[in-house]
Short mmCIF file of C-alpha atoms in Angstrom, two decimals:
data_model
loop_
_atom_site.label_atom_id
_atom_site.label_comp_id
_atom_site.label_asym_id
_atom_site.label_seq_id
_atom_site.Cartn_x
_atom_site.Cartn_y
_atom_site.Cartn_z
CA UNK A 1 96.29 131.73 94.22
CA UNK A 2 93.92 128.85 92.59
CA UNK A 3 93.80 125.52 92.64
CA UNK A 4 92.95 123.04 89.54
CA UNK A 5 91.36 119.60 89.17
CA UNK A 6 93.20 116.64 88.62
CA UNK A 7 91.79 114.36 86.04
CA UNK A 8 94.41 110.67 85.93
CA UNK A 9 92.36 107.82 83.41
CA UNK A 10 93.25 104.78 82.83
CA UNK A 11 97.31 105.38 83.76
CA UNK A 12 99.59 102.31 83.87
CA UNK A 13 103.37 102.31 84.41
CA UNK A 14 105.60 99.71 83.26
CA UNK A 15 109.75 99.92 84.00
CA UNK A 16 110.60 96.85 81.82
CA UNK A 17 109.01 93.63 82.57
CA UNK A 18 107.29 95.12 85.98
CA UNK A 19 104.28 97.00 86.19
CA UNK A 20 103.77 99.53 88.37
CA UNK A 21 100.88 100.92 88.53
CA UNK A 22 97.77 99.21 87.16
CA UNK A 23 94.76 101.46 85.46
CA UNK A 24 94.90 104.00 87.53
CA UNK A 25 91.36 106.23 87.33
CA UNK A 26 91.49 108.90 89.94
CA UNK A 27 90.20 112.77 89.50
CA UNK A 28 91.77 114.92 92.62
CA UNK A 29 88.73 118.04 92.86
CA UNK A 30 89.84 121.58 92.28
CA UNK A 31 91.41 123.18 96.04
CA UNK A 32 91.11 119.79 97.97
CA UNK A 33 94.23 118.17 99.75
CA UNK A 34 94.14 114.63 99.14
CA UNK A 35 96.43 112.13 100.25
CA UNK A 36 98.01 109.14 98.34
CA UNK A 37 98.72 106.57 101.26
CA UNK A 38 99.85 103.17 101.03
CA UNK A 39 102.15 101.26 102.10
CA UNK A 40 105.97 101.13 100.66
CA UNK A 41 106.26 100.22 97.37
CA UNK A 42 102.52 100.51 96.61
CA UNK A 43 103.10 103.27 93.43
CA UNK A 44 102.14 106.25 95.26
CA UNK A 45 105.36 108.04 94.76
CA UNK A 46 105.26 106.85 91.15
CA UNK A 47 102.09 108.24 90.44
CA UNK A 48 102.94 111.46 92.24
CA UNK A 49 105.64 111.57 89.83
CA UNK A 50 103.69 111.24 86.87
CA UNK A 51 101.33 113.82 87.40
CA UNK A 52 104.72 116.12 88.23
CA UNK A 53 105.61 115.19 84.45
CA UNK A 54 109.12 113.79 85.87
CA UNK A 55 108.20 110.58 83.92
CA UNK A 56 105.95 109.30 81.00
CA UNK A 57 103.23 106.90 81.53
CA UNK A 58 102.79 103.63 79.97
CA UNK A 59 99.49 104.17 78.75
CA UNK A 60 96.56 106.36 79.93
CA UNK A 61 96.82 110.22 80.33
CA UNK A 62 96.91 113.14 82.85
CA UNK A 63 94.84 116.43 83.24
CA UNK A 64 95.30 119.46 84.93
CA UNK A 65 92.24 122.26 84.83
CA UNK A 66 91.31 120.41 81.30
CA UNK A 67 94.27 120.44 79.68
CA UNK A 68 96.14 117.33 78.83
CA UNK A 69 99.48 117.46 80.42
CA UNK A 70 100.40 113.56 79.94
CA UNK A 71 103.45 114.54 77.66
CA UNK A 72 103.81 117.89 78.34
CA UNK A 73 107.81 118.95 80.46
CA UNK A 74 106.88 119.80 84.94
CA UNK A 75 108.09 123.46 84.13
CA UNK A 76 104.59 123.49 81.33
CA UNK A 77 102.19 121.71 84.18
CA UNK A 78 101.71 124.69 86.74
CA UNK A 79 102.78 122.62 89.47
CA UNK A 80 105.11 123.04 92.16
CA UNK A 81 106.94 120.24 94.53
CA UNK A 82 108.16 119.33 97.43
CA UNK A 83 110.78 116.68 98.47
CA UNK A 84 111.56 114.45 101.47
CA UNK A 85 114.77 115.53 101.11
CA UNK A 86 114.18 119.22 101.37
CA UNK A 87 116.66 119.57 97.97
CA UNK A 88 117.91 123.37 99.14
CA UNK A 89 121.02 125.01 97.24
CA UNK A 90 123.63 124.54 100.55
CA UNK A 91 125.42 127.33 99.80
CA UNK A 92 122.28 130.09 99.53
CA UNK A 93 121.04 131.66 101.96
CA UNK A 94 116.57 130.86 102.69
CA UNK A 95 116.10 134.04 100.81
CA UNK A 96 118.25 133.10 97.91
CA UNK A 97 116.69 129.62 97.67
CA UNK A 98 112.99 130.81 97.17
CA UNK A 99 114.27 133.80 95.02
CA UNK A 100 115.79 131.44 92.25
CA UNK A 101 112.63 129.83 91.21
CA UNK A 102 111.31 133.31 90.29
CA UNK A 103 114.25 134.25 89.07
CA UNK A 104 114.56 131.98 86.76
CA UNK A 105 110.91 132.17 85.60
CA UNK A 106 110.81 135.75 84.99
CA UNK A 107 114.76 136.64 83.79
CA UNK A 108 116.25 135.32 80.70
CA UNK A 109 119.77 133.98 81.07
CA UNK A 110 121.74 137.22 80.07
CA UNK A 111 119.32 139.28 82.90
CA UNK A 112 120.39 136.80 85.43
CA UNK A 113 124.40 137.82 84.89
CA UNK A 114 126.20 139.75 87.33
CA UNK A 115 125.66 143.17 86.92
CA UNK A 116 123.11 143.22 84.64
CA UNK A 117 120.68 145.27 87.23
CA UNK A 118 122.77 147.83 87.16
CA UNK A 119 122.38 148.77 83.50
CA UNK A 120 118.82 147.76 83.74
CA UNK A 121 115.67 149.98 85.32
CA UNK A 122 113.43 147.44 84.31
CA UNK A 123 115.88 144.34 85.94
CA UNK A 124 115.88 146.16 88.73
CA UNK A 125 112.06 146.33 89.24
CA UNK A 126 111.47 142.53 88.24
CA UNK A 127 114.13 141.85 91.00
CA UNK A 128 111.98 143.95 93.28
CA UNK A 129 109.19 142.13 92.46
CA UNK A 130 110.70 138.99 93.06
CA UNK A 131 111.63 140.17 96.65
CA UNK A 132 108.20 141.57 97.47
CA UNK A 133 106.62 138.16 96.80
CA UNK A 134 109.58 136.46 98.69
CA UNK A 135 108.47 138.55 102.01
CA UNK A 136 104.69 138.12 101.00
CA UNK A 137 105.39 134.24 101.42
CA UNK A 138 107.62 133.87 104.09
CA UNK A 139 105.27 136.21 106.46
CA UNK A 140 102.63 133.50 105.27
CA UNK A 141 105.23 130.38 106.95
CA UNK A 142 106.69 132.87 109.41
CA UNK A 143 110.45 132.92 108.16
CA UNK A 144 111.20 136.29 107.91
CA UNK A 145 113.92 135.88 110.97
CA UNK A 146 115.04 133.08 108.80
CA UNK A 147 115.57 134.75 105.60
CA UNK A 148 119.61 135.41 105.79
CA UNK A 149 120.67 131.93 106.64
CA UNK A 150 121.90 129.34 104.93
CA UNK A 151 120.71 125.33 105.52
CA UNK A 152 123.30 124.39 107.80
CA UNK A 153 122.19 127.03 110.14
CA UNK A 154 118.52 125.53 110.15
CA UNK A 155 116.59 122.68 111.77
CA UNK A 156 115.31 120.29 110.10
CA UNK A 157 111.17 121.82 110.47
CA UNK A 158 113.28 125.49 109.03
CA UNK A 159 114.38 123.76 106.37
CA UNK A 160 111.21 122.14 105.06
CA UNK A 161 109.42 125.11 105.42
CA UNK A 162 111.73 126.78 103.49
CA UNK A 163 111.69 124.52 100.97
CA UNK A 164 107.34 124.82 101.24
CA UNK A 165 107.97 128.51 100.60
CA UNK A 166 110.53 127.83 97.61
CA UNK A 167 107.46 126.04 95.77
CA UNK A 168 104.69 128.06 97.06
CA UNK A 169 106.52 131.92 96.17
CA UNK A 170 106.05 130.68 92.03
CA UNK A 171 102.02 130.44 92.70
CA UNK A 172 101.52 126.87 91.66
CA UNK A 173 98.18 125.71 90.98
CA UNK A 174 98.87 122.50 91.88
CA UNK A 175 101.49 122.08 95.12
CA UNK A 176 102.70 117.95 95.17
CA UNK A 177 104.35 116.62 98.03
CA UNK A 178 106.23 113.63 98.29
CA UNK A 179 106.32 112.35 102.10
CA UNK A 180 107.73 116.01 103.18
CA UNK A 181 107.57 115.58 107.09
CA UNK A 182 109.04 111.80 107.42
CA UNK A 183 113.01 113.22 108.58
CA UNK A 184 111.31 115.62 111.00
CA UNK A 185 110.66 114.20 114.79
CA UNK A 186 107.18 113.49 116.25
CA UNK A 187 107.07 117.13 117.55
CA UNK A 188 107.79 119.36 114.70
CA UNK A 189 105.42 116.81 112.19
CA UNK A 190 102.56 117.81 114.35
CA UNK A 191 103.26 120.92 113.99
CA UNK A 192 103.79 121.35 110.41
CA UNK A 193 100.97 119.21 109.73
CA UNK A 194 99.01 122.00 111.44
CA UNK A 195 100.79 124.83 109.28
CA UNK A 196 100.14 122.33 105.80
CA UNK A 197 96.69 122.39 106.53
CA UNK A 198 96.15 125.46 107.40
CA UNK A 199 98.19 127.22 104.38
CA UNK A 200 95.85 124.78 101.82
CA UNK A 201 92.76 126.39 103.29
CA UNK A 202 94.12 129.64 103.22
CA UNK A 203 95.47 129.44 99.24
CA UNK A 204 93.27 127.19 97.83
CA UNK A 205 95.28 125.33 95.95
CA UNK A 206 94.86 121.80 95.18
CA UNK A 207 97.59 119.54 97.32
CA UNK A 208 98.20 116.28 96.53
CA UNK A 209 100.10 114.71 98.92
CA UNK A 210 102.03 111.14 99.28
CA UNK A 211 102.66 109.27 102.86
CA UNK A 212 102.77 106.20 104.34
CA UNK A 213 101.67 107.34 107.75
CA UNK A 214 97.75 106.87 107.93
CA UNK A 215 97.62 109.10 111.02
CA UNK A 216 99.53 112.14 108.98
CA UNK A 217 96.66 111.28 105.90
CA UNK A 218 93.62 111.23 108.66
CA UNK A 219 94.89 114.45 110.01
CA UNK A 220 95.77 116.36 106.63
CA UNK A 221 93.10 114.90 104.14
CA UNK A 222 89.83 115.89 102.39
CA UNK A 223 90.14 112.68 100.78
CA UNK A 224 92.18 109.94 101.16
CA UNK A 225 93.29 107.69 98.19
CA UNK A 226 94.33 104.27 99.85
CA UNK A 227 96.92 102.61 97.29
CA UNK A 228 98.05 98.93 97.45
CA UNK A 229 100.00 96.46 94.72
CA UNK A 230 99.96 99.68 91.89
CA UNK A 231 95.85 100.37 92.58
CA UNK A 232 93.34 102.77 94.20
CA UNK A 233 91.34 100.18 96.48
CA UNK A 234 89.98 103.08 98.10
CA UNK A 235 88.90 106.75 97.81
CA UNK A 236 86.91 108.66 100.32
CA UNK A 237 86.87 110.51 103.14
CA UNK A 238 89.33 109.85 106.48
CA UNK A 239 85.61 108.95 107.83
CA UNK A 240 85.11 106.77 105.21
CA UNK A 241 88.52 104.92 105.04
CA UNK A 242 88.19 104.23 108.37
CA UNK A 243 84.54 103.91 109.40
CA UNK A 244 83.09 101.98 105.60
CA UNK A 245 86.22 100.04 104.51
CA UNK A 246 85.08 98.40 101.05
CA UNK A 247 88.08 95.43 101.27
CA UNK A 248 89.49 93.57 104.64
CA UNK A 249 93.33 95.47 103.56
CA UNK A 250 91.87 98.62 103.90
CA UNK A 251 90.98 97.99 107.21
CA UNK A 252 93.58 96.82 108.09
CA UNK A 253 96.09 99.15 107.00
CA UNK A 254 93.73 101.93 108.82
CA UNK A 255 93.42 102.37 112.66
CA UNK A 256 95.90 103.16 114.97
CA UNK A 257 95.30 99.97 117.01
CA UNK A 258 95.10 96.95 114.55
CA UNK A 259 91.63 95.59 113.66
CA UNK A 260 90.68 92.45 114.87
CA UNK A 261 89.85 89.47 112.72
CA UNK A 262 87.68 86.55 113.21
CA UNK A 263 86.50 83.61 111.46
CA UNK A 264 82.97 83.65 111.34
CA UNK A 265 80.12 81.27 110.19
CA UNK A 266 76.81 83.03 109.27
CA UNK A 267 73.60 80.91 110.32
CA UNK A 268 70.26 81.59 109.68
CA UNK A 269 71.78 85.41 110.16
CA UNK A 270 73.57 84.86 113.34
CA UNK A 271 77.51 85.34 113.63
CA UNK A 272 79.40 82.38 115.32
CA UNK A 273 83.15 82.15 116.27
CA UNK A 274 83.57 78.59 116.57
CA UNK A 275 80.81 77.67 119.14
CA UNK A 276 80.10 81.10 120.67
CA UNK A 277 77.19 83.42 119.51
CA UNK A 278 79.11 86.57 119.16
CA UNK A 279 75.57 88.56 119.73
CA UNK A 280 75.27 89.93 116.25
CA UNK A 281 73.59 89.59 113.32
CA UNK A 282 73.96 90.33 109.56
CA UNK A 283 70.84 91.07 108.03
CA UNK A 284 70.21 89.60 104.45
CA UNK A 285 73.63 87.52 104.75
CA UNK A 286 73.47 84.56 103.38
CA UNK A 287 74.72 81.38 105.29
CA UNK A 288 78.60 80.41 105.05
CA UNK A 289 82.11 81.05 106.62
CA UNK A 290 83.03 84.90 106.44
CA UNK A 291 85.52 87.30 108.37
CA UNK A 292 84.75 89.71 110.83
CA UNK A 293 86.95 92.53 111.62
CA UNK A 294 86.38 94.90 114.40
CA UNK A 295 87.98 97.77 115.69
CA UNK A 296 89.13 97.43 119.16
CA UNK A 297 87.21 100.33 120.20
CA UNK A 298 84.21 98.46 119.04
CA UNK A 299 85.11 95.22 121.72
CA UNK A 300 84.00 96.48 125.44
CA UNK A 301 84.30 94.83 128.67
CA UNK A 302 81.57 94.39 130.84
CA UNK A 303 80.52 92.76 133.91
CA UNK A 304 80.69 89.09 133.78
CA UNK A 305 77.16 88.61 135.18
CA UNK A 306 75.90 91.11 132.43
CA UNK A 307 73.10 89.38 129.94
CA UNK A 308 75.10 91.19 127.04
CA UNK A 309 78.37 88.99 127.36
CA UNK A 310 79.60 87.23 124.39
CA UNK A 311 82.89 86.41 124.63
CA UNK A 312 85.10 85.09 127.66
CA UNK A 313 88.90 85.33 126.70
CA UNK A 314 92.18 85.00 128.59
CA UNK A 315 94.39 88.38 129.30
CA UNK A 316 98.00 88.27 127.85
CA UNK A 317 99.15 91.68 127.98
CA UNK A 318 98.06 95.37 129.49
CA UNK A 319 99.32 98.60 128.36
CA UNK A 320 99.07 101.61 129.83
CA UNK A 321 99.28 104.86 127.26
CA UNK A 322 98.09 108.55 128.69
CA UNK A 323 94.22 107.86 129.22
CA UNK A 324 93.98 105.11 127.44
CA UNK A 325 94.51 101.20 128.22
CA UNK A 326 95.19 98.59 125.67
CA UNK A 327 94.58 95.01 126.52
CA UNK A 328 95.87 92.35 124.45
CA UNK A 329 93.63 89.27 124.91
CA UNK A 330 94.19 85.21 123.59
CA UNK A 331 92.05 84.77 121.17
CA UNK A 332 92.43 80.78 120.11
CA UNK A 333 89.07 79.10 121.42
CA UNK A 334 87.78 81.96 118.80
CA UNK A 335 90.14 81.01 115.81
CA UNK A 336 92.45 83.27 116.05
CA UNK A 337 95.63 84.57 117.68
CA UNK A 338 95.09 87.53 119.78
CA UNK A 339 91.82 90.19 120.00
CA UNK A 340 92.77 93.60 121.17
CA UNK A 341 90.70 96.49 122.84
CA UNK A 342 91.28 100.09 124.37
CA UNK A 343 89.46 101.62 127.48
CA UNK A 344 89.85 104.47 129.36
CA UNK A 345 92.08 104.22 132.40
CA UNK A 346 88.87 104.99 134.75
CA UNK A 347 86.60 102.29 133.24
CA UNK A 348 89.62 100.07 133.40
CA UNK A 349 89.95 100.56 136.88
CA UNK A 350 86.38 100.26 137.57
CA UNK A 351 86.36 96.83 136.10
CA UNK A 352 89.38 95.51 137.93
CA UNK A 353 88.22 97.21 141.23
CA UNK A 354 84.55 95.13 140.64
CA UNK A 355 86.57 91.81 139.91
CA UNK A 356 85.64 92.06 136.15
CA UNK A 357 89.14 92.38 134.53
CA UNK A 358 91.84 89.71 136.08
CA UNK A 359 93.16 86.71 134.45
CA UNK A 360 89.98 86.78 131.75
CA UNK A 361 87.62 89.31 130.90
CA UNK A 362 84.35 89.59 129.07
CA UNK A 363 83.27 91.32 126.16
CA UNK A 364 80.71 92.30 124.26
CA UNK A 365 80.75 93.03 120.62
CA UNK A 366 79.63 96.75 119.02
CA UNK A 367 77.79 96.86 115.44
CA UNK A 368 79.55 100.02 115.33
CA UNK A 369 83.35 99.62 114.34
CA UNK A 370 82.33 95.88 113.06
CA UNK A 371 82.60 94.73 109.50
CA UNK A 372 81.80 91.34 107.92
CA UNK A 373 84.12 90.24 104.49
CA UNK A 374 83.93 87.49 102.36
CA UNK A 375 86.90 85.20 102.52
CA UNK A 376 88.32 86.92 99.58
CA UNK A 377 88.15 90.21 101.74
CA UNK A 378 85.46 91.81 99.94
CA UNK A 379 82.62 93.80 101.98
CA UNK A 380 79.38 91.87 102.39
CA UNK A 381 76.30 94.29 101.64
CA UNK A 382 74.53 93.49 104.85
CA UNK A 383 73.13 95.25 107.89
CA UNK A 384 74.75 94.53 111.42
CA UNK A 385 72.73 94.25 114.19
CA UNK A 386 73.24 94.18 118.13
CA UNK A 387 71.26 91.46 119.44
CA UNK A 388 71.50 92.72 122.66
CA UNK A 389 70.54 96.45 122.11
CA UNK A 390 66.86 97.10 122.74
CA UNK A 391 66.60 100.58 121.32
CA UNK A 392 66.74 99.22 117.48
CA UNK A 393 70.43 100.65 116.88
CA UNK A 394 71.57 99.38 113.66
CA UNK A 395 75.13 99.64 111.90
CA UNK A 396 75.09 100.07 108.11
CA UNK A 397 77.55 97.83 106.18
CA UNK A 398 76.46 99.03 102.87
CA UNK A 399 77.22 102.47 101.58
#
């Protein structure tokens, strides 16, 4: 199996009066899994089904290894796809369901009647074809105990993977998924997001792959295309997404804590929330009101006698979650409603057995995990510095 690039320009969808999607320019590389995430009702699944060639676009076109496929039926494309909904024949068994695709490809309609491979040598050898590459693909997703039952006798991971083996048995070059694991529990989606990523390396074919769940696309993902109100904000790397955010919603919408955001004035390259120095500076900023978001790993408490504090704030809420605490902080004398960071349960401790982490606690703010927008949300070019670092470590905001 190969995969094949993915070349979308300039693709808009309209239904009626509403657009869709707006100018989409996107090119998916040959054998990469990337992930269209956004939130509902961003065009993610709209896209995914214009590249399946289960709809026509507006305007703009669609290629696959070169070849213009904008117009062109999903059975011409070389793609295969896989639903949320699993979409198995009930009354087949898991054999029968990935057999039909081939089936179908490789018999005509009077070689498919009953009987016919009994008149037929060379029926009879496509049919054994067909079965070899059923086994070949189901020792790949381990379902050969599976093979004689029908859905009902399933679970819901069985079923999924037998509909992954249904698409994957016809040797797609390019395998589409349209949020396949969201009717599975928290268990069995770790689990086959282990088996998805693992069969992509092993096949090399080119995924493209549609989610809301940011944690399934930082897990799964060479690249990540981040899609909001019918556009591609962002494309890069899970490191990227998360780490070099180019717009305020893309952090946001990243991060399995949620950033936290703070008015900001700039002066003379210092940040300020309200009348607190927040120990940071932005290099080559010029002066004026920004935001600043920061991840709530990048907040961390230290002693309140400690020449690095910057912020004092009231506690409103701990949580305890395996080895790691969240604390939930007011955040009004700073302009806004609550800050939030994590520690691990031992440092936690240590702070509240030293008489650092009570009613209030005090924080100091990281260059790393911090990010300075304009009020617009845009990402200011500008280099973040710890003031109270001596060893020179600098943050980057500018890729």
């Amino acid at each position: 199996m190969h995969g094949k690039d993915i070349k979308i320009t300039g693709i808009r969808k309209d239904f009626g009066a509403t657009n869709v999607l707006k100018s989409i320019d996107l090119h998916v590389r040959k054998g990469e899994f990337l992930t269209l995430l956004g939130p509902s009702g961003c065009g993610k699944s709209t896209l995914l089904r214009l590249i399946a060639g289960f709809d026509v676009p507006t305007s703009g076109s669609i290629e696959i290894g070169g070849r213009d496929v904008t117009r062109l039926a999903p059975k011409e494309r070389e793609i295969a796809m896989v639903f949320q909904s699993y979409a198995l024949y009930p009354h087949m068994t898991a054999r029968r369901n990935m057999s039909v695709p081939l089936e179908m490809q490789r018999l005509s309609f009077a070689q498919r009647l009953p009987g016919a491979a009994l008149v037929s040598g060379k029926i009879r050898q496509i049919r054994k074809e067909i079965a070899v590459d059923v086994e070949r693909v189901c020792e790949q997703l381990g379902l050969a105990s599976l093979l004689d039952r029908k859905p009902a006798q399933l679970s819901g991971g069985q079923r999924q993977r037998v509909a992954v083996g249904r698409a994957l048995v016809r040797e797609p070059s390019v395998f589409l998924m349209d949020e396949p694991l969201s009717n599975l529990d928290a268990k069995l989606r770790n689990q086959l997001r282990e088996e998805l990523a693992d069969l992509q390396r092993r096949t090399g074919i080119t995924f493209v792959f549609v989610t809301h769940d940011q944690k399934e696309a930082m897990a799964l993902s060479d690249r990540i295309a981040l899609m909001q109100g019918g556009q591609v904000v962002q494309c890069g790397t899970p490191d990227e997404i998360y780490r070099v955010p180019n717009h305020v919603s893309v952090a946001r919408f990243v991060g399995s804590v949620a950033i936290n955001e703070i008015p900001v004035a700039i002066r003379n390259e210092d940040l300020f929330a309200g009348p607190f120095a927040l120990g940071l500076r932005a290099a080559g900023a010029p002066d004026g009101a920004y935001m600043l978001a920061i991840r709530a790993e990048a907040l961390e408490p230290v002693p309140q006698s400690s020449d690095a504090v910057c912020l004092q704030l009231p506690v409103a809420h701990v949580e305890y979650s395996g080895s790691e605490v969240f604390v939930r902080c007011s955040g009004r004398d700073i302009g806004t409603e609550w800050i939030r960071f994590q520690v691990p349960v031992e440092q936690f401790a240590q702070l509240r057995a030293g008489g650092h982490l009570g009613d209030t606690v005090s924080l100091r703010l990281r260059a790393h995990g911090a990010h300075v927008f304009t009020l617009a949300g845009e990402r200011m070019p500008a280099v973040l510095v710890n003031r109270y670092e001596t060893n020179g470590l600098r943050h980057v905001l500018s890729v």
